[in-house]
Amino acid sequence: MLDVKDFSFFENQNSFDFKGFLIKTASYWKWFVLGLIVCLTIAHQINIRKQKIYSLETTLAVSEQENPLFTSNTSLVFNWGGTSDQVQTIGTTLRSRSHNELVVDKLSFYIDYLKEGKYFTEDVYGYTPFVVNLDKSKNQLAGIPINIKFVTPNEFEVTIDFTSNSAKVINYSTNKYDNVDVVQGILKKRFRIGQQINLPYLSCNLSLVDNDENYIGSDYIIKMNSFDGTVSRFRNVKVAIDERAGSIIKLSMEGTNKARIVDYLNATVKMLMKMQLDSKNLFAENTIKYIDTTLSLMEDDLKDANNQLKDFSRSKNVLEIESGGSTYQDQILELDIKKDDIDRKLNYYNVLNSYLKNSNDFSKLPAPAVAGIDDINVITNVSKLIQLSIRRAEIGYSAKGDVMFDQIDNEMASVKKVLLENINSAKAAIQYESSQVKNKIFQAESKIMTLPDDNQEYLSIMRKYNLSNSIIDAYLQKRNEAQIVKAANLSDIQFIDPAKDIGDGLIGPRTGVNYVIAIFLGLLIPLLIVFLIFFINNSIQNTDDISNLTQIPLIGVVGLKHSDSNLAVFEKPKSALSESFRAIRSSLQFLYKKQNVSGTKTLMLTSSVSGEGKTFCSINIATVFAMSEKKTVIVGLDLRKPKIFEDFNFKNDVGAVNYLIGQNTLEEVTLKTKIPNLDLITSGPIPPNPSELIMGETMRELMEELKKKYEYIILDTPPVGLVTDAVELSNYADVTLYVMRQNFTKKEMVNLLNNRVKRDELSNVSIILNGFENKAKYGAGYGYGYGYGYGAYSNGYHEEDEPKNMFVKYYKRFMKKINF
């Protein structure tokens, strides 16, 4: 009976056979070649189908530019602030939505210029012979491709495919969407270059930028995209502040069109420079507006005084009157000018005080110098307040959350607090000075009161006229100063290296990396497959597997047969396969000698399961004995699944079963084969009780009779892993050959053999490895052909070759194995 332990899959398992894995890997070299070809082909297709990605950059410097026209006599002074205060703000501004909206709108980058390529639709902005000029106040078709084909140098055809009865349109001036009715189907219309297209869903004209007529017949595609979506796409500009030079900023952008990247990077810097210069000029512009407002009022006063003087001059002798009060005229004018200067300062402080308390936008404050204020603390703090107010407005669209606003608001509150204290201190000093001047004016007016009435009236008119004229002159001077400052202002942002297409900048697709990855995967995937096959395949692969699993000697290795017949030795006696069986015959002779077997020698062949080639080996071992002129018989004792008769073209009507049941004699069941000295006893009809027949006394009688007639008896038995017939027959065998087959016999079946030998159910056992094919063909091994190990047809040998030195190598290995 079989023991459950015979089929243990996990008993006596060995470590990973790395050498065997390498041999297996080498045998699948075609898989690696195929894997490399497939992966490299895929990588190539990916590379040619992907658009090229470019990265370009521009470098700018932020440095505080002093106005070259500022002198010690220039009363309008404004310190914009240090460089460190601007760099972070500039970085935030460049990524802000409001800034990028201005750039996208200026460049009209919501218009895509496309062209169908072989593998993808290509962005051809900057490479088209035309540009589209949209009427931003009109509706434009949104998201639907508009095909443009030039049919003549001055005519083009517009084609639009409407898939429904309505189309979405966008108005870029309001950034609002709407739907308009259209006729479903394909629209085709012709227009001339420069002709205005006026359709409910398209309002534009095309202007040529390239007069080369090679564009005739070319097809282009334009598409109007979402304004907000375009802005979001271009906000990905990368802003990097140089750590070693904090005033240097590098801008970079990636995309598929270098011309578009170059235009956008340069435009965004130019827009930033304009905005920064406009902000810088705002101080002077506020001053000019303030002066212009004041001058318009002062001109009315001067005009009124001039009219009074003309009326007075018509009826009076002005020369006599003027000479009478000339002493007081210059004195009172000087005091009036001084009083007006003090009043303007007080008025500015009062307005500034009210503005600080009631307003949050300080960007429109005029310069303190316009009122004659030269207090450096007031000038500096007003400048800071304007700067912070402008900065707060700039980050209004880009700051996320209230953190940035809170920080600026806290700074503004601190400056306002200091400025209010400066105003109070300055007003106290000015009010004291004002009282002193008023006293002097009162004294001068008292003296004038002693003059005749005509003199007093004339002095009053001239006092008013001269004061207005003097104030106007002062304001005009300050206005000129403000205009000079504005004209001479320079932006603190300067180009160091504008973006430019100089032929490089390619960053993708990374074709080289793709090919390296393809090579890696082309080797890795087959390697993983081989490893999986090797790991899952629990069958015998080579002689090392056998030696690792059992101490039973390996008597020989038999290669694959390449014929339909099992009579390999008889049909090709000089083949390497035949030589392997001769080597087995020689080894058997040593085994018989070691056991002191004389006379008839009995050999039993069995295996684990059906299909391992025990019948094939039985026939060819018997053939080599017969061809050496030894009287040999093969007894087919696989009573359950007989098939040995097929190879000799006999019928299985009468055989061993008939003898065992006493129905026929030995002579009646013995068949002569076409091989000299070789007889065959087939199994005969399949009996209902095979085991009982083999265990019976007639089996012993059969063996006794066969020993009298033959020198060698070959017993072809059923698999020992399935039935116990072979165990019973081993009692009649001098040597038992256990047949294993490469890539067929499971490794756990070797445990079955070990257990049977250990329990003495099988004795004098040796192993044959059948069907061996070493695809790796490495080295010389111990033989060059079938049956001798590691290289069928290697080193130029063919099956018909007759190896000369294999036997010696094989003999030495076998003798070492059996410790003979």
PDB file of C-alpha atoms in Angstrom, residues 207-335:
ATOM      1  CA  SER A 207      -3.522  89.760 -41.846  1.00  0.00           C
ATOM      2  CA  LEU A 208      -0.463  88.266 -43.503  1.00  0.00           C
ATOM      3  CA  VAL A 209       2.889  88.275 -41.781  1.00  0.00           C
ATOM      4  CA  ASP A 210       4.631  86.233 -44.487  1.00  0.00           C
ATOM      5  CA  ASN A 211       4.313  87.153 -48.157  1.00  0.00           C
ATOM      6  CA  ASP A 212       5.863  83.894 -49.309  1.00  0.00           C
ATOM      7  CA  GLU A 213       3.151  82.174 -51.339  1.00  0.00           C
ATOM      8  CA  ASN A 214       4.249  78.684 -50.262  1.00  0.00           C
ATOM      9  CA  TYR A 215       1.352  78.692 -47.803  1.00  0.00           C
ATOM     10  CA  ILE A 216      -1.188  78.322 -50.637  1.00  0.00           C
ATOM     11  CA  GLY A 217      -3.027  75.051 -50.189  1.00  0.00           C
ATOM     12  CA  SER A 218      -1.921  74.699 -46.588  1.00  0.00           C
ATOM     13  CA  ASP A 219      -4.485  73.855 -43.909  1.00  0.00           C
ATOM     14  CA  TYR A 220      -4.460  75.502 -40.504  1.00  0.00           C
ATOM     15  CA  ILE A 221      -6.739  75.372 -37.485  1.00  0.00           C
ATOM     16  CA  ILE A 222      -7.564  78.205 -35.128  1.00  0.00           C
ATOM     17  CA  LYS A 223      -9.481  77.759 -31.913  1.00  0.00           C
ATOM     18  CA  MET A 224     -10.675  80.282 -29.361  1.00  0.00           C
ATOM     19  CA  ASN A 225     -10.271  79.034 -25.805  1.00  0.00           C
ATOM     20  CA  SER A 226     -11.565  80.071 -22.425  1.00  0.00           C
ATOM     21  CA  PHE A 227      -9.861  83.224 -21.226  1.00  0.00           C
ATOM     22  CA  ASP A 228      -9.753  82.093 -17.607  1.00  0.00           C
ATOM     23  CA  GLY A 229      -8.536  78.630 -18.630  1.00  0.00           C
ATOM     24  CA  THR A 230      -5.738  80.141 -20.719  1.00  0.00           C
ATOM     25  CA  VAL A 231      -4.687  82.394 -17.847  1.00  0.00           C
ATOM     26  CA  SER A 232      -4.595  79.424 -15.484  1.00  0.00           C
ATOM     27  CA  ARG A 233      -2.447  77.504 -17.973  1.00  0.00           C
ATOM     28  CA  PHE A 234       0.110  80.318 -18.245  1.00  0.00           C
ATOM     29  CA  ARG A 235       0.313  80.922 -14.514  1.00  0.00           C
ATOM     30  CA  ASN A 236       2.659  77.927 -14.322  1.00  0.00           C
ATOM     31  CA  VAL A 237       5.649  80.171 -14.981  1.00  0.00           C
ATOM     32  CA  LYS A 238       8.459  79.148 -12.644  1.00  0.00           C
ATOM     33  CA  VAL A 239       9.976  81.957 -10.584  1.00  0.00           C
ATOM     34  CA  ALA A 240      13.366  81.281  -8.998  1.00  0.00           C
ATOM     35  CA  ILE A 241      15.211  83.821  -6.850  1.00  0.00           C
ATOM     36  CA  ASP A 242      18.969  83.428  -6.931  1.00  0.00           C
ATOM     37  CA  GLU A 243      20.108  82.517  -3.416  1.00  0.00           C
ATOM     38  CA  ARG A 244      23.537  84.048  -3.923  1.00  0.00           C
ATOM     39  CA  ALA A 245      22.192  87.250  -5.494  1.00  0.00           C
ATOM     40  CA  GLY A 246      18.812  88.081  -4.018  1.00  0.00           C
ATOM     41  CA  SER A 247      18.065  90.711  -6.634  1.00  0.00           C
ATOM     42  CA  ILE A 248      18.312  88.246  -9.565  1.00  0.00           C
ATOM     43  CA  ILE A 249      15.148  86.461 -10.686  1.00  0.00           C
ATOM     44  CA  LYS A 250      14.961  83.685 -13.269  1.00  0.00           C
ATOM     45  CA  LEU A 251      11.710  82.950 -15.044  1.00  0.00           C
ATOM     46  CA  SER A 252      11.248  79.690 -16.937  1.00  0.00           C
ATOM     47  CA  MET A 253       8.366  78.035 -18.736  1.00  0.00           C
ATOM     48  CA  GLU A 254       7.795  74.705 -20.435  1.00  0.00           C
ATOM     49  CA  GLY A 255       5.724  74.035 -23.525  1.00  0.00           C
ATOM     50  CA  THR A 256       5.599  72.534 -26.987  1.00  0.00           C
ATOM     51  CA  ASN A 257       6.050  75.820 -28.873  1.00  0.00           C
ATOM     52  CA  LYS A 258       9.239  77.805 -28.339  1.00  0.00           C
ATOM     53  CA  ALA A 259       7.955  80.937 -30.083  1.00  0.00           C
ATOM     54  CA  ARG A 260       4.982  81.084 -27.720  1.00  0.00           C
ATOM     55  CA  ILE A 261       7.216  80.589 -24.674  1.00  0.00           C
ATOM     56  CA  VAL A 262       9.634  83.317 -25.808  1.00  0.00           C
ATOM     57  CA  ASP A 263       6.840  85.827 -26.449  1.00  0.00           C
ATOM     58  CA  TYR A 264       5.134  85.108 -23.167  1.00  0.00           C
ATOM     59  CA  LEU A 265       8.258  85.313 -20.997  1.00  0.00           C
ATOM     60  CA  ASN A 266       9.353  88.595 -22.554  1.00  0.00           C
ATOM     61  CA  ALA A 267       5.821  90.026 -22.504  1.00  0.00           C
ATOM     62  CA  THR A 268       5.288  89.145 -18.849  1.00  0.00           C
ATOM     63  CA  VAL A 269       8.528  90.913 -17.875  1.00  0.00           C
ATOM     64  CA  LYS A 270       7.700  93.957 -20.003  1.00  0.00           C
ATOM     65  CA  MET A 271       4.238  94.115 -18.484  1.00  0.00           C
ATOM     66  CA  LEU A 272       5.790  93.911 -15.026  1.00  0.00           C
ATOM     67  CA  MET A 273       8.237  96.694 -15.884  1.00  0.00           C
ATOM     68  CA  LYS A 274       5.390  98.887 -17.127  1.00  0.00           C
ATOM     69  CA  MET A 275       3.273  98.239 -14.048  1.00  0.00           C
ATOM     70  CA  GLN A 276       6.198  98.914 -11.746  1.00  0.00           C
ATOM     71  CA  LEU A 277       7.124 102.139 -13.553  1.00  0.00           C
ATOM     72  CA  ASP A 278       3.475 103.261 -13.567  1.00  0.00           C
ATOM     73  CA  SER A 279       3.339 102.655  -9.828  1.00  0.00           C
ATOM     74  CA  LYS A 280       6.581 104.533  -9.393  1.00  0.00           C
ATOM     75  CA  ASN A 281       5.227 107.489 -11.420  1.00  0.00           C
ATOM     76  CA  LEU A 282       1.983 107.498  -9.484  1.00  0.00           C
ATOM     77  CA  PHE A 283       3.521 109.748  -6.804  1.00  0.00           C
ATOM     78  CA  ALA A 284       4.448 112.381  -9.360  1.00  0.00           C
ATOM     79  CA  GLU A 285       1.119 112.012 -11.187  1.00  0.00           C
ATOM     80  CA  ASN A 286      -0.811 112.574  -7.947  1.00  0.00           C
ATOM     81  CA  THR A 287       1.265 115.699  -7.326  1.00  0.00           C
ATOM     82  CA  ILE A 288       0.631 117.029 -10.826  1.00  0.00           C
ATOM     83  CA  LYS A 289      -3.128 116.428 -10.456  1.00  0.00           C
ATOM     84  CA  TYR A 290      -3.120 118.221  -7.112  1.00  0.00           C
ATOM     85  CA  ILE A 291      -1.206 121.189  -8.551  1.00  0.00           C
ATOM     86  CA  ASP A 292      -3.451 121.372 -11.618  1.00  0.00           C
ATOM     87  CA  THR A 293      -6.546 121.470  -9.404  1.00  0.00           C
ATOM     88  CA  THR A 294      -5.014 124.232  -7.255  1.00  0.00           C
ATOM     89  CA  LEU A 295      -3.855 126.232 -10.288  1.00  0.00           C
ATOM     90  CA  SER A 296      -7.329 126.219 -11.780  1.00  0.00           C
ATOM     91  CA  LEU A 297      -8.591 127.881  -8.618  1.00  0.00           C
ATOM     92  CA  MET A 298      -5.689 130.296  -8.365  1.00  0.00           C
ATOM     93  CA  GLU A 299      -6.106 131.418 -11.967  1.00  0.00           C
ATOM     94  CA  ASP A 300      -9.612 132.696 -11.143  1.00  0.00           C
ATOM     95  CA  ASP A 301      -8.247 134.727  -8.215  1.00  0.00           C
ATOM     96  CA  LEU A 302      -5.446 136.137 -10.377  1.00  0.00           C
ATOM     97  CA  LYS A 303      -7.906 136.986 -13.137  1.00  0.00           C
ATOM     98  CA  ASP A 304     -10.221 138.750 -10.689  1.00  0.00           C
ATOM     99  CA  ALA A 305      -7.320 140.771  -9.208  1.00  0.00           C
ATOM    100  CA  ASN A 306      -6.145 141.739 -12.678  1.00  0.00           C
ATOM    101  CA  ASN A 307      -9.647 143.025 -13.601  1.00  0.00           C
ATOM    102  CA  GLN A 308      -9.815 145.093 -10.415  1.00  0.00           C
ATOM    103  CA  LEU A 309      -6.404 146.597 -11.184  1.00  0.00           C
ATOM    104  CA  LYS A 310      -7.552 147.558 -14.703  1.00  0.00           C
ATOM    105  CA  ASP A 311     -10.718 149.222 -13.389  1.00  0.00           C
ATOM    106  CA  PHE A 312      -8.736 151.099 -10.771  1.00  0.00           C
ATOM    107  CA  SER A 313      -6.173 152.280 -13.338  1.00  0.00           C
ATOM    108  CA  ARG A 314      -8.795 153.856 -15.596  1.00  0.00           C
ATOM    109  CA  SER A 315      -9.785 156.562 -13.066  1.00  0.00           C
ATOM    110  CA  LYS A 316      -6.592 156.970 -11.001  1.00  0.00           C
ATOM    111  CA  ASN A 317      -2.993 158.074 -11.486  1.00  0.00           C
ATOM    112  CA  VAL A 318      -1.413 154.729 -10.709  1.00  0.00           C
ATOM    113  CA  LEU A 319       2.170 156.035 -10.806  1.00  0.00           C
ATOM    114  CA  GLU A 320       1.570 158.584  -8.070  1.00  0.00           C
ATOM    115  CA  ILE A 321      -0.429 156.179  -5.959  1.00  0.00           C
ATOM    116  CA  GLU A 322       2.130 153.359  -6.431  1.00  0.00           C
ATOM    117  CA  SER A 323       5.021 155.631  -5.345  1.00  0.00           C
ATOM    118  CA  GLY A 324       3.176 156.582  -2.227  1.00  0.00           C
ATOM    119  CA  GLY A 325       2.822 152.977  -0.949  1.00  0.00           C
ATOM    120  CA  SER A 326       5.831 151.297  -2.489  1.00  0.00           C
ATOM    121  CA  THR A 327       7.550 151.003   0.889  1.00  0.00           C
ATOM    122  CA  TYR A 328       4.794 148.851   2.345  1.00  0.00           C
ATOM    123  CA  GLN A 329       4.025 146.867  -0.808  1.00  0.00           C
ATOM    124  CA  ASP A 330       7.138 144.679  -0.796  1.00  0.00           C
ATOM    125  CA  GLN A 331       6.948 144.132   2.951  1.00  0.00           C
ATOM    126  CA  ILE A 332       3.301 143.066   2.990  1.00  0.00           C
ATOM    127  CA  LEU A 333       3.823 140.803  -0.090  1.00  0.00           C
ATOM    128  CA  GLU A 334       6.644 138.959   1.622  1.00  0.00           C
ATOM    129  CA  LEU A 335       4.517 138.410   4.712  1.00  0.00           C
TER     130      LEU A 335
END
